[in-house]
Every structure is written in C-alpha cells, then in structure tokens.
PDB file of C-alpha atoms and ligand atoms in Angstrom:
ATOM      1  CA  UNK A  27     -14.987  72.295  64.638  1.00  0.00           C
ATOM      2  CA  UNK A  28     -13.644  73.392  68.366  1.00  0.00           C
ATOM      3  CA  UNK A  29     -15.198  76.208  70.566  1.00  0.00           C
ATOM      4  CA  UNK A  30     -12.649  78.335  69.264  1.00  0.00           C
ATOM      5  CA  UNK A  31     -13.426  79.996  66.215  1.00  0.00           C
ATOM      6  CA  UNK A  32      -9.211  81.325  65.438  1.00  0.00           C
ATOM      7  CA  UNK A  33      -8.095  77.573  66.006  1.00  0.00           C
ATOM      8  CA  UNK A  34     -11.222  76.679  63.259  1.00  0.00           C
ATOM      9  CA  UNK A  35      -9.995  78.809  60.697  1.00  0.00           C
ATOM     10  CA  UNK A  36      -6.819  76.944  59.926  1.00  0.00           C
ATOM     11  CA  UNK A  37      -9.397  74.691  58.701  1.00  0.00           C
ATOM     12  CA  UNK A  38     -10.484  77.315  56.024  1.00  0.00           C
ATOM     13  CA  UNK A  39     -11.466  77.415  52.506  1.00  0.00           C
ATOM     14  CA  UNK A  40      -8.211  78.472  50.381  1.00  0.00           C
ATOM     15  CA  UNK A  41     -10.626  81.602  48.968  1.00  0.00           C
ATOM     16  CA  UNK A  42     -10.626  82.690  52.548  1.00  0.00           C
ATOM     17  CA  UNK A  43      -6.847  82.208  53.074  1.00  0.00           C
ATOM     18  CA  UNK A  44      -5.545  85.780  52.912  1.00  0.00           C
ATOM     19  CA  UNK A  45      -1.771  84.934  53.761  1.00  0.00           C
ATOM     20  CA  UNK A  46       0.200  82.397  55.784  1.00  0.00           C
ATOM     21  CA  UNK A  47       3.232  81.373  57.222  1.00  0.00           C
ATOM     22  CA  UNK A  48       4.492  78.893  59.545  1.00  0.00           C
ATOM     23  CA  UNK A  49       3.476  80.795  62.869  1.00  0.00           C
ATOM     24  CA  UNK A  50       0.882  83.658  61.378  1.00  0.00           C
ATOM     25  CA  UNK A  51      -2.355  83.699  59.510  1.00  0.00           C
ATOM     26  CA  UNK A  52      -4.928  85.929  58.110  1.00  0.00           C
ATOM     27  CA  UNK A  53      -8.280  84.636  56.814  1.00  0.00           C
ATOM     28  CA  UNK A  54     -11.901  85.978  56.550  1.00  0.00           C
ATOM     29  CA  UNK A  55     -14.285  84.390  58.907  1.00  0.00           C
ATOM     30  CA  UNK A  56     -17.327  83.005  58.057  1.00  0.00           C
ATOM     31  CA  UNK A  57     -19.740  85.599  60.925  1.00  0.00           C
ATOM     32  CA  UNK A  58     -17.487  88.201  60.014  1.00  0.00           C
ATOM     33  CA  UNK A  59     -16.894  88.367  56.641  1.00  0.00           C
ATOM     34  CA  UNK A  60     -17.744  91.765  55.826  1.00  0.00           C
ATOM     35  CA  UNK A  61     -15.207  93.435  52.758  1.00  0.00           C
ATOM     36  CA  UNK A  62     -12.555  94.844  54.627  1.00  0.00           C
ATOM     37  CA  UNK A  63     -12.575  92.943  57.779  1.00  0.00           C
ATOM     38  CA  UNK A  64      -9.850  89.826  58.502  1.00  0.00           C
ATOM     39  CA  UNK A  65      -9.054  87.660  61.505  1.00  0.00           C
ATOM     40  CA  UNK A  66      -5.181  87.804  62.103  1.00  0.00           C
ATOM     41  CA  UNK A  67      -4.243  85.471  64.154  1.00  0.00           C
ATOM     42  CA  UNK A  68      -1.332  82.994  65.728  1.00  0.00           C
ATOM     43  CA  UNK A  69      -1.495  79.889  64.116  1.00  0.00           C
ATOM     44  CA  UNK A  70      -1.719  77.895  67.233  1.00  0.00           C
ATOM     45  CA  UNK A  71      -3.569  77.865  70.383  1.00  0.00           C
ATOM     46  CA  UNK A  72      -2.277  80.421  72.684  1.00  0.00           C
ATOM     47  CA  UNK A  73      -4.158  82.685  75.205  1.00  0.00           C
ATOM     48  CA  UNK A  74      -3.588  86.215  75.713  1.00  0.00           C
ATOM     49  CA  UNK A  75      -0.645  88.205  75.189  1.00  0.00           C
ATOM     50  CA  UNK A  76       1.029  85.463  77.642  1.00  0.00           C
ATOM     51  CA  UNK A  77       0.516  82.990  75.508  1.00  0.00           C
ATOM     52  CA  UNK A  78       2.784  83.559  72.558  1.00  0.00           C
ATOM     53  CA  UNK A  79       6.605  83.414  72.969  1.00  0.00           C
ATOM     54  CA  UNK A  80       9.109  85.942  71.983  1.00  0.00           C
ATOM     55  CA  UNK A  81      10.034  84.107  69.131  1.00  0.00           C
ATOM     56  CA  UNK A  82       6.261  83.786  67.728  1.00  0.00           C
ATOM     57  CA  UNK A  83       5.374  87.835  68.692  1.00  0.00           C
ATOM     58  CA  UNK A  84       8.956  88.624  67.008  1.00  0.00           C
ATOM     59  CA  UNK A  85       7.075  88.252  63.547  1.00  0.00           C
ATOM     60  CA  UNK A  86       3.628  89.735  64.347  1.00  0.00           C
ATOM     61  CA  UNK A  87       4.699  93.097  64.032  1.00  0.00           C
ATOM     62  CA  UNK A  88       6.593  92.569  59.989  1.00  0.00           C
ATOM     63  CA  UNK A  89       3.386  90.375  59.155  1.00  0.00           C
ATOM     64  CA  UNK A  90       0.846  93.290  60.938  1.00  0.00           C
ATOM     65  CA  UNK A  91       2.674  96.192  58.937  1.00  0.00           C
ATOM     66  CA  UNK A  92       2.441  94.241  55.504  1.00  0.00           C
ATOM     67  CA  UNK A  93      -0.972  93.537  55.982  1.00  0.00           C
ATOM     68  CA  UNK A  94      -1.871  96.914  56.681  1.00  0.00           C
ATOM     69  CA  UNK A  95      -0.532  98.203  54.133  1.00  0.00           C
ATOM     70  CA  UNK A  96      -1.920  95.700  51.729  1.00  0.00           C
ATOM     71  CA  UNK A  97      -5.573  96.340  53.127  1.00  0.00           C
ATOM     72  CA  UNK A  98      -5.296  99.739  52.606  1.00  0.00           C
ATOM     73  CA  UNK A  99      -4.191  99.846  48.812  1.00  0.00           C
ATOM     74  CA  UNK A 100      -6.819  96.994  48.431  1.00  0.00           C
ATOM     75  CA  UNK A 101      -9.098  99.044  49.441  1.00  0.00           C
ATOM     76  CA  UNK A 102      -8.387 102.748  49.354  1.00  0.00           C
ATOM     77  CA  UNK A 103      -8.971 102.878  53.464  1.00  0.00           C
ATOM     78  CA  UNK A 104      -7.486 105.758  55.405  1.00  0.00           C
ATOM     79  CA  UNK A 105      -6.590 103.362  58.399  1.00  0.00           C
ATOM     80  CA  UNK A 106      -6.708  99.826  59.739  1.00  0.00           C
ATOM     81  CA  UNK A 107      -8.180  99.120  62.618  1.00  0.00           C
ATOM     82  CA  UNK A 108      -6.623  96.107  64.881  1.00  0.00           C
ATOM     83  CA  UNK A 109      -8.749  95.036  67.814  1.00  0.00           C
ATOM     84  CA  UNK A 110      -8.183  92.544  70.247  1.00  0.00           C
ATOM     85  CA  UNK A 111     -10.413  91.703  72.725  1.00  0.00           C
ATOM     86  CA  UNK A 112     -10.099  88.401  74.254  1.00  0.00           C
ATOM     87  CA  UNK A 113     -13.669  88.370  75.572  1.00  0.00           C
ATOM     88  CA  UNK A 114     -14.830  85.587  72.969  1.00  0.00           C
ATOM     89  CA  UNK A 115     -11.884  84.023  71.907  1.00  0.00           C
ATOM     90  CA  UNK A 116      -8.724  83.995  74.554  1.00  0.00           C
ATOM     91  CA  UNK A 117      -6.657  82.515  71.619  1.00  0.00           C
ATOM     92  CA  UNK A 118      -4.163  85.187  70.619  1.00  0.00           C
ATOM     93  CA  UNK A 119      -5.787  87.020  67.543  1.00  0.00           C
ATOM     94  CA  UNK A 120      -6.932  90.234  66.340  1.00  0.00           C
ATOM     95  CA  UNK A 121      -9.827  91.798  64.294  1.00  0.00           C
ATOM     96  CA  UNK A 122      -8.195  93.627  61.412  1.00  0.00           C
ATOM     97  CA  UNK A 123     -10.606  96.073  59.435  1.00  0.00           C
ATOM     98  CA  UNK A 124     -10.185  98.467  57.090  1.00  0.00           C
ATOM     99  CA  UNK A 125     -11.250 101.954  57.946  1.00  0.00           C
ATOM    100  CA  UNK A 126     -12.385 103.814  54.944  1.00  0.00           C
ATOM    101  CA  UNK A 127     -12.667 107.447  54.492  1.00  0.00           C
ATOM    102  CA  UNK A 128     -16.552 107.239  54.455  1.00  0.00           C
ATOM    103  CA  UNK A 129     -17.358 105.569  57.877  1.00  0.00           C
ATOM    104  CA  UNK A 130     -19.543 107.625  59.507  1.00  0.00           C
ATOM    105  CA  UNK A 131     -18.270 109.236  62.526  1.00  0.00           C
ATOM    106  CA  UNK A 132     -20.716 107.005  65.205  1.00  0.00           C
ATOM    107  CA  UNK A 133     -19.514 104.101  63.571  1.00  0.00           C
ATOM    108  CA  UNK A 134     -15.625 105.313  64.088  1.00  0.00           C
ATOM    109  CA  UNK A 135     -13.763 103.083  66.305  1.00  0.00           C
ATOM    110  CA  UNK A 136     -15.047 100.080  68.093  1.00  0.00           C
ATOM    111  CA  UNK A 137     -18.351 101.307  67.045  1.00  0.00           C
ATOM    112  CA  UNK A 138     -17.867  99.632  63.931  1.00  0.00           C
ATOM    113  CA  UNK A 139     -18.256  96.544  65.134  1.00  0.00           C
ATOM    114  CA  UNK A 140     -22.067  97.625  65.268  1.00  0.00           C
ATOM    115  CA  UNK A 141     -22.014  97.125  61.892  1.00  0.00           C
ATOM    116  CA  UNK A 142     -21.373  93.451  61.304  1.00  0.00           C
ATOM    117  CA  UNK A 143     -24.887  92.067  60.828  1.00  0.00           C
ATOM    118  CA  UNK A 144     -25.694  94.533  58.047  1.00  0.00           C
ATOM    119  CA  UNK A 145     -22.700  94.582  55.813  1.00  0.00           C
ATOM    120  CA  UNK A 146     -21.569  91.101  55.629  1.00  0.00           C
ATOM    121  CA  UNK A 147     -21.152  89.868  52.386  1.00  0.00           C
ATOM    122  CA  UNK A 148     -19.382  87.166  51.434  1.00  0.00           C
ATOM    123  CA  UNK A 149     -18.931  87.176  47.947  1.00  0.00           C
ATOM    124  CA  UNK A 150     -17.541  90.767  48.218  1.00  0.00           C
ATOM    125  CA  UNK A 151     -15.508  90.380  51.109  1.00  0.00           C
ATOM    126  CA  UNK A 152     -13.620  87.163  49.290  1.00  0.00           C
ATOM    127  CA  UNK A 153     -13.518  89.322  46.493  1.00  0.00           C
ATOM    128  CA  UNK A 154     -11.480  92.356  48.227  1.00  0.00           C
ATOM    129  CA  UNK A 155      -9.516  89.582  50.222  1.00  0.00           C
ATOM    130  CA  UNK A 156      -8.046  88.057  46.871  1.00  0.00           C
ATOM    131  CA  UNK A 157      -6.846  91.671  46.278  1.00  0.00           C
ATOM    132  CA  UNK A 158      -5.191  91.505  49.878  1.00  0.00           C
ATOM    133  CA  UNK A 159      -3.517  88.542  49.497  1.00  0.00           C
ATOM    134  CA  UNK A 160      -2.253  89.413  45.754  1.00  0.00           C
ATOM    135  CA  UNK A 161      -0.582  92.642  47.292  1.00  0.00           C
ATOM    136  CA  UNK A 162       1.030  90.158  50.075  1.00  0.00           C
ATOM    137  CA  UNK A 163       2.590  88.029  47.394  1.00  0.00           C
ATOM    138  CA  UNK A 164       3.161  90.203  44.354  1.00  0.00           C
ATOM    139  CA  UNK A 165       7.095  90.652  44.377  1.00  0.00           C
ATOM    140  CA  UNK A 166       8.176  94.038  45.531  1.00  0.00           C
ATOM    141  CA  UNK A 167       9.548  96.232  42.664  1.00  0.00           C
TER     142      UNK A 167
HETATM  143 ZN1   ZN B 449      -7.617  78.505  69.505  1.00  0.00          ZN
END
C-alpha cells in the first residue's frame, strides 16, 4: 500500500474490478464503496489534469461515456455524477456515482458526498458493480 489510494487500487480484488484497459480503470474502493459509486481513474501515477498526455486523455472521454451509460442501465439512475477534486489524491482520477431519481434534493450534487458513511455497503455495491462491468463487456447488438 502507497499514500495514494488510485495507485492502490490496481492492486484490487477482481470483484472490485469494474473494467480495464491498458491506460484506464474503474474499480470500487474499499472507503467508498457505496452501490453506485466507482473510482475512475488513469492507470498510472499522474497529477492533475497536467499530468496525463494527449494520448492517455484521448481515451478518457470513449471509456467515461461507456461507463456512464453502463451505470445508469445498471442502475436505473437519471445521471452520473463525475467529480474530481484533487484535494486528497493529486493522481488523475474521478469519483463516478450514480445519481438516482430518488436523491433527495440536499443531497443533490456534491452534497452527496455527505452521504458516504451511511450507505456504504459492500456486498451491494460489488453486487451492482458486476452489473456495470457485464454491460461494459456484453457485445453490442
Ligand atoms: Zn497514484
């Protein structure tokens, strides 16, 4: 284990794998693993929207759109949220969350991040992320 938790997870449990490729990954994070919520995030160390090159940001947008759309027929959200903050974790990652048609308006927006220590759960959270990463690799029709 480092002090940075996005560089940890390539280290993850294969349940918490959500997708991968050679320069992107998703995964749920053990401290965040609420159903809905996922860490997307470059593969290697690299701070800030500096960090990554052309080449590496040149598939974030492809893998962001899939996974999106995944979350949301996983789980019926309206939305997904993507929040970056930096403030934690420089390396180059975001918070991905699904925003579901029920969230109470004070917890709309970064105000759901209020909600972490009560509706983590682990067990469901792997459960709707093996639904996530089925969409990802289920072959188009
Ligand atoms: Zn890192």
């Amino acid at each position: 284990m480092s002090d940075c938790l996005p560089c940890d997870l390539e280290a993850a449990e294969s349940s918490a794998i959500i997708y991968r490729d050679e320069t992107w990954s998703c995964e749920i994070a053990d401290g965040y693993d609420v159903p809905g919520w996922f860490i997307l995030r470059l593969r290697r160390h690299a701070e800030g929207w500096a960090g990554p090159t052309v080449e590496e940001l040149s598939g974030f947008g492809p893998v962001s759109q899939k996974l999106a759309a995944a979350i949301q027929s996983a789980t019926g959200a309206i939305g997904t949220y993507f929040m970056s903050f930096g403030e934690n974790y420089p390396h180059f990652h975001f918070l991905v969350i699904a925003r579901g048609a029920d969230l109470p308006p004070d917890s709309r927006g970064a105000a759901i991040l209020a909600r972490r220590a009560d509706d983590r759960d682990l067990a469901a959270a792997l459960t709707v992320g093996a639904s996530v990463r089925y969409l990802l690799t289920a072959p188009t029709p």
